mmCIF file of C-alpha atoms in Angstrom:
data_model
loop_
_atom_site.group_PDB
_atom_site.id
_atom_site.type_symbol
_atom_site.label_atom_id
_atom_site.label_comp_id
_atom_site.label_asym_id
_atom_site.label_seq_id
_atom_site.Cartn_x
_atom_site.Cartn_y
_atom_site.Cartn_z
ATOM 1 C CA MET D 466 138.617 89.211 108.874
ATOM 2 C CA SER D 467 140.734 91.937 110.460
ATOM 3 C CA ASP D 468 144.402 92.256 109.548
ATOM 4 C CA THR D 469 145.142 92.862 113.225
ATOM 5 C CA ALA D 470 143.670 89.576 114.405
ATOM 6 C CA VAL D 471 145.007 86.038 114.312
ATOM 7 C CA PHE D 472 142.280 83.478 113.563
ATOM 8 C CA ALA D 473 142.326 79.907 114.805
ATOM 9 C CA ALA D 474 139.941 77.004 115.278
ATOM 10 C CA GLY D 475 139.650 73.941 117.461
ATOM 11 C CA ALA D 476 137.237 71.601 119.199
ATOM 12 C CA VAL D 477 135.976 70.222 122.468
ATOM 13 C CA VAL D 478 136.601 66.580 121.629
ATOM 14 C CA TRP D 479 134.455 64.132 123.578
ATOM 15 C CA ARG D 480 133.656 60.450 123.912
ATOM 16 C CA ILE D 481 131.476 58.189 126.044
ATOM 17 C CA VAL D 482 133.334 55.576 128.097
ATOM 18 C CA GLU D 483 131.191 53.121 130.077
ATOM 19 C CA ASP D 484 128.277 55.587 129.895
ATOM 20 C CA LYS D 485 130.447 58.423 131.207
ATOM 21 C CA LEU D 486 131.377 61.564 129.303
ATOM 22 C CA ARG D 487 135.076 62.213 128.818
ATOM 23 C CA ILE D 488 136.777 65.336 127.421
ATOM 24 C CA LEU D 489 140.123 65.370 125.612
ATOM 25 C CA LEU D 490 142.748 67.784 126.941
ATOM 26 C CA ILE D 491 146.221 68.388 125.565
ATOM 27 C CA HIS D 492 149.426 69.205 127.458
ATOM 28 C CA ARG D 493 151.620 71.557 125.451
ATOM 29 C CA THR D 494 155.364 71.140 125.805
ATOM 30 C CA LYS D 495 156.541 74.678 125.079
ATOM 31 C CA TYR D 496 153.950 76.508 127.169
ATOM 32 C CA ARG D 497 153.652 73.895 129.933
ATOM 33 C CA ASP D 498 149.896 74.349 129.961
ATOM 34 C CA VAL D 499 146.713 72.319 129.562
ATOM 35 C CA THR D 500 144.288 73.400 126.874
ATOM 36 C CA LEU D 501 141.845 72.350 124.171
ATOM 37 C CA PRO D 502 143.179 71.270 120.760
ATOM 38 C CA LYS D 503 143.296 74.223 118.358
ATOM 39 C CA GLY D 504 145.540 75.987 115.866
ATOM 40 C CA LYS D 505 145.900 78.844 113.439
ATOM 41 C CA VAL D 506 144.150 78.991 110.087
ATOM 42 C CA ASP D 507 146.402 78.140 107.155
ATOM 43 C CA PRO D 508 146.234 80.335 104.028
ATOM 44 C CA GLY D 509 143.120 79.509 102.001
ATOM 45 C CA GLU D 510 141.503 77.416 104.738
ATOM 46 C CA MET D 511 138.000 77.848 106.092
ATOM 47 C CA LEU D 512 137.581 77.683 109.864
ATOM 48 C CA ALA D 513 135.833 74.298 110.004
ATOM 49 C CA GLN D 514 138.604 72.793 107.909
ATOM 50 C CA THR D 515 141.201 74.228 110.299
ATOM 51 C CA ALA D 516 139.470 72.778 113.362
ATOM 52 C CA VAL D 517 139.463 69.233 111.992
ATOM 53 C CA ARG D 518 143.043 69.473 110.739
ATOM 54 C CA GLU D 519 144.374 70.845 114.019
ATOM 55 C CA VAL D 520 142.638 68.223 116.143
ATOM 56 C CA HIS D 521 144.167 65.521 113.963
ATOM 57 C CA GLU D 522 147.632 67.069 113.968
ATOM 58 C CA GLU D 523 147.700 67.578 117.742
ATOM 59 C CA THR D 524 145.992 64.378 118.906
ATOM 60 C CA GLY D 525 146.111 61.966 115.964
ATOM 61 C CA ILE D 526 142.309 61.674 116.084
ATOM 62 C CA LYS D 527 140.158 62.322 113.019
ATOM 63 C CA VAL D 528 136.844 63.921 113.953
ATOM 64 C CA HIS D 529 133.771 65.435 112.330
ATOM 65 C CA LEU D 530 132.423 68.658 113.740
ATOM 66 C CA GLY D 531 129.190 68.939 115.655
ATOM 67 C CA VAL D 532 127.591 72.043 117.124
ATOM 68 C CA PRO D 533 129.640 75.263 117.427
ATOM 69 C CA VAL D 534 130.379 75.960 121.105
ATOM 70 C CA GLY D 535 131.682 79.499 121.022
ATOM 71 C CA VAL D 536 134.461 81.874 120.120
ATOM 72 C CA SER D 537 137.262 82.887 122.484
ATOM 73 C CA ARG D 538 139.131 86.160 122.112
ATOM 74 C CA TYR D 539 142.292 87.212 123.873
ATOM 75 C CA TRP D 540 145.207 89.533 123.280
ATOM 76 C CA MET D 541 148.647 88.473 122.101
ATOM 77 C CA ARG D 542 151.820 90.503 122.006
ATOM 78 C CA PRO D 543 152.224 92.991 120.409
ATOM 79 C CA LYS D 544 148.613 94.182 120.629
ATOM 80 C CA ARG D 545 147.169 91.497 118.359
ATOM 81 C CA GLN D 546 143.946 89.739 119.165
ATOM 82 C CA LYS D 547 143.578 85.990 118.739
ATOM 83 C CA VAL D 548 140.125 84.763 117.774
ATOM 84 C CA VAL D 549 139.469 81.024 118.175
ATOM 85 C CA HIS D 550 136.310 79.286 116.929
ATOM 86 C CA TYR D 551 135.351 76.014 118.612
ATOM 87 C CA TRP D 552 133.007 73.122 117.837
ATOM 88 C CA ALA D 553 131.951 70.033 119.745
ATOM 89 C CA ALA D 554 133.413 66.924 118.102
ATOM 90 C CA GLU D 555 132.825 63.301 119.025
ATOM 91 C CA ALA D 556 135.797 60.942 118.882
ATOM 92 C CA THR D 557 134.597 57.514 117.794
ATOM 93 C CA ASP D 558 136.210 54.339 119.083
ATOM 94 C CA ALA D 559 137.498 53.623 115.586
ATOM 95 C CA ALA D 560 139.097 57.064 115.315
ATOM 96 C CA ILE D 561 140.810 56.651 118.677
ATOM 97 C CA ARG D 562 142.142 53.219 117.740
ATOM 98 C CA ALA D 563 143.486 54.666 114.488
ATOM 99 C CA SER D 564 145.322 57.487 116.241
ATOM 100 C CA SER D 565 149.095 57.343 115.915
ATOM 101 C CA PHE D 566 149.764 60.049 118.519
ATOM 102 C CA VAL D 567 153.052 59.951 120.399
ATOM 103 C CA PRO D 568 154.392 62.691 122.689
ATOM 104 C CA ASN D 569 156.401 65.210 120.704
ATOM 105 C CA GLY D 570 158.040 68.615 120.840
ATOM 106 C CA GLU D 571 154.699 70.377 120.653
ATOM 107 C CA ILE D 572 152.340 68.120 122.626
ATOM 108 C CA SER D 573 153.764 66.257 125.609
ATOM 109 C CA GLY D 574 150.601 64.274 126.248
ATOM 110 C CA VAL D 575 146.830 63.984 125.970
ATOM 111 C CA GLU D 576 144.309 62.846 128.562
ATOM 112 C CA TRP D 577 140.630 61.990 128.773
ATOM 113 C CA VAL D 578 138.969 63.455 131.855
ATOM 114 C CA SER D 579 135.504 64.137 133.235
ATOM 115 C CA LEU D 580 133.805 67.462 132.609
ATOM 116 C CA LYS D 581 134.454 68.462 136.222
ATOM 117 C CA LYS D 582 138.152 67.617 136.027
ATOM 118 C CA ALA D 583 138.465 69.336 132.660
ATOM 119 C CA ARG D 584 137.261 72.594 134.244
ATOM 120 C CA SER D 585 139.878 72.358 136.989
ATOM 121 C CA HIS D 586 142.715 71.188 134.721
ATOM 122 C CA LEU D 587 142.426 73.806 131.971
ATOM 123 C CA SER D 588 145.006 76.560 132.278
ATOM 124 C CA TYR D 589 142.973 79.440 130.839
ATOM 125 C CA PRO D 590 139.592 80.990 131.764
ATOM 126 C CA VAL D 591 138.712 81.430 128.065
ATOM 127 C CA ASP D 592 138.911 77.652 127.629
ATOM 128 C CA VAL D 593 136.675 77.121 130.658
ATOM 129 C CA GLU D 594 134.087 79.451 129.108
ATOM 130 C CA ILE D 595 134.049 77.301 125.959
ATOM 131 C CA LEU D 596 133.692 74.207 128.118
ATOM 132 C CA ASP D 597 130.734 75.799 129.908
ATOM 133 C CA ASN D 598 129.019 76.356 126.539
ATOM 134 C CA PHE D 599 129.676 72.703 125.725
ATOM 135 C CA ALA D 600 128.255 71.639 129.098
ATOM 136 C CA ARG D 601 124.932 73.307 128.261
ATOM 137 C CA LEU D 602 124.563 70.973 125.286
ATOM 138 C CA VAL D 603 125.136 68.050 127.628
ATOM 139 C CA GLU D 604 122.565 69.356 130.109
ATOM 140 C CA ASP D 605 120.016 69.856 127.316
ATOM 141 C CA GLY D 606 120.556 66.325 126.008
ATOM 142 C CA VAL D 607 121.499 67.490 122.511
ATOM 143 C CA LEU D 608 125.219 66.758 122.373
ATOM 144 C CA ARG D 609 125.094 64.146 119.612
ATOM 145 C CA THR D 610 123.890 65.835 116.416
ATOM 146 C CA PHE D 611 123.888 65.443 112.652
ATOM 147 C CA PRO D 612 124.110 68.234 110.040
ATOM 148 C CA LEU D 613 121.929 69.065 107.079
ATOM 149 C CA ILE D 614 123.721 71.610 104.913
ATOM 150 C CA ALA D 615 122.062 74.044 102.517
ATOM 151 C CA LEU D 616 124.563 74.927 99.763
ATOM 152 C CA ARG D 617 124.255 77.578 97.079
ATOM 153 C CA HIS D 618 125.931 76.679 93.791
ATOM 154 C CA GLY D 619 129.188 78.362 92.792
ATOM 155 C CA LYS D 620 129.575 81.384 90.544
ATOM 156 C CA ALA D 621 127.877 80.667 87.204
ATOM 157 C CA VAL D 622 127.948 82.290 83.780
ATOM 158 C CA GLY D 623 125.418 85.149 83.771
ATOM 159 C CA ARG D 624 122.062 84.765 82.049
ATOM 160 C CA SER D 625 122.841 87.629 79.669
ATOM 161 C CA ASP D 626 126.057 85.869 78.601
ATOM 162 C CA TRP D 627 124.453 82.479 77.962
ATOM 163 C CA GLU D 628 122.443 81.526 74.897
ATOM 164 C CA GLY D 629 121.145 78.212 76.181
ATOM 165 C CA SER D 630 118.472 77.479 78.778
ATOM 166 C CA ASP D 631 118.943 78.704 82.326
ATOM 167 C CA ALA D 632 119.354 75.162 83.644
ATOM 168 C CA THR D 633 122.367 74.574 81.369
ATOM 169 C CA ARG D 634 124.368 77.602 82.534
ATOM 170 C CA PRO D 635 127.785 76.303 83.683
ATOM 171 C CA LEU D 636 130.134 77.524 86.389
ATOM 172 C CA THR D 637 132.755 80.143 85.633
ATOM 173 C CA ASP D 638 136.423 79.482 86.381
ATOM 174 C CA ARG D 639 135.856 81.105 89.768
ATOM 175 C CA GLY D 640 132.869 78.854 90.341
ATOM 176 C CA HIS D 641 134.992 75.766 89.701
ATOM 177 C CA ARG D 642 137.613 77.041 92.155
ATOM 178 C CA GLN D 643 134.880 77.567 94.724
ATOM 179 C CA ALA D 644 133.574 74.048 94.172
ATOM 180 C CA SER D 645 137.014 72.653 94.960
ATOM 181 C CA ALA D 646 137.531 74.973 97.934
ATOM 182 C CA ILE D 647 134.403 73.832 99.787
ATOM 183 C CA VAL D 648 135.143 70.105 99.667
ATOM 184 C CA ALA D 649 137.288 69.985 102.809
ATOM 185 C CA PRO D 650 135.015 72.289 104.862
ATOM 186 C CA LEU D 651 131.945 70.231 103.940
ATOM 187 C CA ARG D 652 133.750 67.003 104.788
ATOM 188 C CA ALA D 653 134.695 68.545 108.152
ATOM 189 C CA PHE D 654 131.034 68.132 109.105
ATOM 190 C CA GLY D 655 130.989 64.480 108.079
ATOM 191 C CA VAL D 656 128.843 64.822 104.961
ATOM 192 C CA LYS D 657 127.868 61.382 103.627
ATOM 193 C CA ARG D 658 125.157 62.181 101.092
ATOM 194 C CA ILE D 659 124.634 64.818 98.405
ATOM 195 C CA VAL D 660 121.286 65.958 97.031
ATOM 196 C CA SER D 661 121.481 68.361 94.096
ATOM 197 C CA SER D 662 119.278 70.349 91.784
ATOM 198 C CA ASP D 663 119.512 69.049 88.221
ATOM 199 C CA ALA D 664 120.833 72.409 86.941
ATOM 200 C CA VAL D 665 124.334 72.171 85.466
ATOM 201 C CA ARG D 666 125.730 74.827 87.806
ATOM 202 C CA CYS D 667 124.648 72.770 90.820
ATOM 203 C CA LEU D 668 125.941 69.493 89.413
ATOM 204 C CA GLN D 669 129.319 71.082 88.693
ATOM 205 C CA THR D 670 129.425 72.555 92.203
ATOM 206 C CA VAL D 671 129.052 69.168 93.909
ATOM 207 C CA ALA D 672 131.221 67.227 91.437
ATOM 208 C CA PRO D 673 134.500 67.609 93.399
ATOM 209 C CA LEU D 674 132.735 66.486 96.586
ATOM 210 C CA GLU D 675 131.242 63.493 94.746
ATOM 211 C CA ARG D 676 134.709 62.433 93.651
ATOM 212 C CA LYS D 677 136.102 62.749 97.171
ATOM 213 C CA LEU D 678 133.235 60.835 98.759
ATOM 214 C CA ARG D 679 133.162 58.307 95.909
ATOM 215 C CA HIS D 680 129.408 58.506 96.108
ATOM 216 C CA PRO D 681 127.173 60.018 93.420
ATOM 217 C CA ALA D 682 124.741 62.801 94.214
ATOM 218 C CA LYS D 683 121.016 62.190 94.178
ATOM 219 C CA VAL D 684 119.882 64.546 91.409
ATOM 220 C CA THR D 685 116.373 65.970 91.557
ATOM 221 C CA ALA D 686 114.374 68.709 89.864
ATOM 222 C CA LYS D 687 112.348 69.109 93.076
ATOM 223 C CA ILE D 688 114.806 71.729 94.408
ATOM 224 C CA SER D 689 115.697 73.316 91.064
ATOM 225 C CA GLN D 690 115.120 76.962 90.217
ATOM 226 C CA ASP D 691 113.041 76.068 87.157
ATOM 227 C CA ALA D 692 110.666 74.000 89.311
ATOM 228 C CA TRP D 693 110.534 76.742 91.933
ATOM 229 C CA GLU D 694 109.650 79.327 89.287
ATOM 230 C CA ASP D 695 106.890 77.282 87.659
ATOM 231 C CA GLY D 696 105.494 75.896 90.916
ATOM 232 C CA THR D 697 106.323 72.226 90.307
ATOM 233 C CA GLY D 698 109.027 71.866 92.945
ATOM 234 C CA ASP D 699 108.677 69.781 96.095
ATOM 235 C CA ILE D 700 111.129 71.101 98.656
ATOM 236 C CA ARG D 701 109.108 69.615 101.523
ATOM 237 C CA ALA D 702 109.507 66.051 100.262
ATOM 238 C CA VAL D 703 113.272 66.398 99.830
ATOM 239 C CA VAL D 704 113.853 68.061 103.207
ATOM 240 C CA GLY D 705 111.498 65.713 105.036
ATOM 241 C CA HIS D 706 113.321 62.671 103.700
ATOM 242 C CA ARG D 707 116.699 64.006 104.798
ATOM 243 C CA VAL D 708 115.441 64.875 108.280
ATOM 244 C CA ARG D 709 114.006 61.374 108.709
ATOM 245 C CA ALA D 710 117.168 59.740 107.349
ATOM 246 C CA ARG D 711 119.214 61.388 110.137
ATOM 247 C CA LYS D 712 122.446 61.264 108.153
ATOM 248 C CA PRO D 713 124.822 64.142 107.376
ATOM 249 C CA ALA D 714 123.887 65.522 103.968
ATOM 250 C CA VAL D 715 124.296 68.556 101.735
ATOM 251 C CA LEU D 716 121.488 69.973 99.584
ATOM 252 C CA CYS D 717 122.794 72.035 96.663
ATOM 253 C CA SER D 718 120.312 74.497 95.213
ATOM 254 C CA HIS D 719 119.754 78.108 94.112
ATOM 255 C CA GLY D 720 119.500 81.499 95.783
ATOM 256 C CA PRO D 721 115.712 81.865 95.334
ATOM 257 C CA VAL D 722 115.092 78.285 96.520
ATOM 258 C CA LEU D 723 117.222 78.396 99.676
ATOM 259 C CA PRO D 724 114.688 80.302 101.833
ATOM 260 C CA GLY D 725 112.214 77.511 101.149
ATOM 261 C CA ILE D 726 114.761 74.846 102.114
ATOM 262 C CA LEU D 727 115.564 76.553 105.416
ATOM 263 C CA SER D 728 111.885 77.193 106.140
ATOM 264 C CA GLU D 729 111.048 73.536 105.537
ATOM 265 C CA LEU D 730 113.896 72.467 107.824
ATOM 266 C CA ALA D 731 112.430 74.628 110.567
ATOM 267 C CA LEU D 732 108.929 73.281 109.911
ATOM 268 C CA ALA D 733 110.039 69.646 109.756
ATOM 269 C CA THR D 734 111.794 69.954 113.124
ATOM 270 C CA GLY D 735 109.125 71.971 114.909
ATOM 271 C CA THR D 736 111.401 75.009 115.168
ATOM 272 C CA MET D 737 109.989 78.516 115.367
ATOM 273 C CA HIS D 738 110.815 80.405 112.182
ATOM 274 C CA GLY D 739 112.927 83.363 113.290
ATOM 275 C CA SER D 740 115.157 85.898 111.587
ATOM 276 C CA TYR D 741 118.119 83.556 112.008
ATOM 277 C CA VAL D 742 116.473 81.173 109.532
ATOM 278 C CA ASP D 743 116.129 83.968 106.970
ATOM 279 C CA SER D 744 119.749 85.023 107.532
ATOM 280 C CA ALA D 745 120.953 81.464 107.006
ATOM 281 C CA SER D 746 119.288 81.356 103.583
ATOM 282 C CA SER D 747 120.920 84.584 102.335
ATOM 283 C CA LEU D 748 124.028 82.906 101.002
ATOM 284 C CA GLU D 749 126.714 84.154 98.660
ATOM 285 C CA VAL D 750 127.679 81.907 95.755
ATOM 286 C CA ALA D 751 129.236 78.659 97.061
ATOM 287 C CA GLY D 752 128.251 79.643 100.592
ATOM 288 C CA PHE D 753 126.561 77.116 102.846
ATOM 289 C CA SER D 754 124.593 77.005 106.080
ATOM 290 C CA VAL D 755 125.000 74.058 108.439
ATOM 291 C CA VAL D 756 121.809 73.171 110.302
ATOM 292 C CA HIS D 757 122.566 71.000 113.335
ATOM 293 C CA LEU D 758 119.801 68.621 114.469
ATOM 294 C CA SER D 759 119.767 66.303 117.461
ATOM 295 C CA ALA D 760 120.522 62.687 116.572
ATOM 296 C CA THR D 761 118.940 61.395 119.778
ATOM 297 C CA ASN D 762 116.165 63.849 120.623
ATOM 298 C CA PRO D 763 114.054 64.596 117.509
ATOM 299 C CA GLY D 764 111.807 66.986 119.424
ATOM 300 C CA SER D 765 114.660 69.389 120.107
ATOM 301 C CA GLY D 766 114.270 71.293 116.845
ATOM 302 C CA ILE D 767 117.203 73.088 115.265
ATOM 303 C CA ILE D 768 120.074 73.113 117.761
ATOM 304 C CA SER D 769 122.231 75.600 115.880
ATOM 305 C CA ILE D 770 122.804 77.145 112.449
ATOM 306 C CA GLU D 771 126.143 78.407 111.177
ATOM 307 C CA THR D 772 127.045 79.943 107.829
ATOM 308 C CA HIS D 773 130.307 79.669 105.862
ATOM 309 C CA THR D 774 131.557 81.407 102.721
ATOM 310 C CA PRO D 775 134.656 80.378 100.715
ATOM 311 C CA LYS D 776 137.405 82.938 100.284
ATOM 312 C CA VAL D 777 137.795 82.199 96.574
#
């Protein structure tokens, strides 16, 4: 990230009311404008985490992120660029009922409007461009999605520094910090299930997320590095099950195994294997790639892939 840029994140929040699509707009008090919910990244945050937090702070609605819908860039005074990442995010009826929003010094009001009215109400062309990206998802019938997330374990003790078996190598202190740092970003995508290699470094990586979800990981040797090296793994079975389950899940594995996981995701969804699939599998330690799949149109293949790396 550039020192001369200000980074922010937000969402095009949507809902279906009586079979009609509605978009959430906010009216800002200070600027007297109409825009999409967004805000600046707090120190130590990852962008997805920021988007969910800002939507909640500005509208009172808790959302999970769907497909990324673009990045807007514009100049601020004095000569600083603002870079805002946006996702689509469905607001469930339960989340709307739970909202405690009241007009305040920052946001004077919120409104749900049609896509057409949203275009005419928004104050800035950069917001309209994001809305146009969102509209293409609607036109393609792939707005409602679910994520499958390929996660590489955190930083582990090196092989040369460990006397035990490779599978028992633990995380370093940095690895444990990374494991904690990725909990909120993973939860931003609505993760409900965890599947993990049985290697200690993977189990320790998902442990903080397990505690937050209050749901144990499904542990399997089928996506372990040992099984990959000796040819006894079964990535296809694990990936196929998660695709059929159609629930947000994270699969924690190893650098050499990740290309196989991404390839099987492409194969299982009928998606052409392109360079973007290879790029998504080249993850740094504790990095993860979010593969968005249609929840309503299984033949649509992979809708989008995005990659995130913790700052720790």
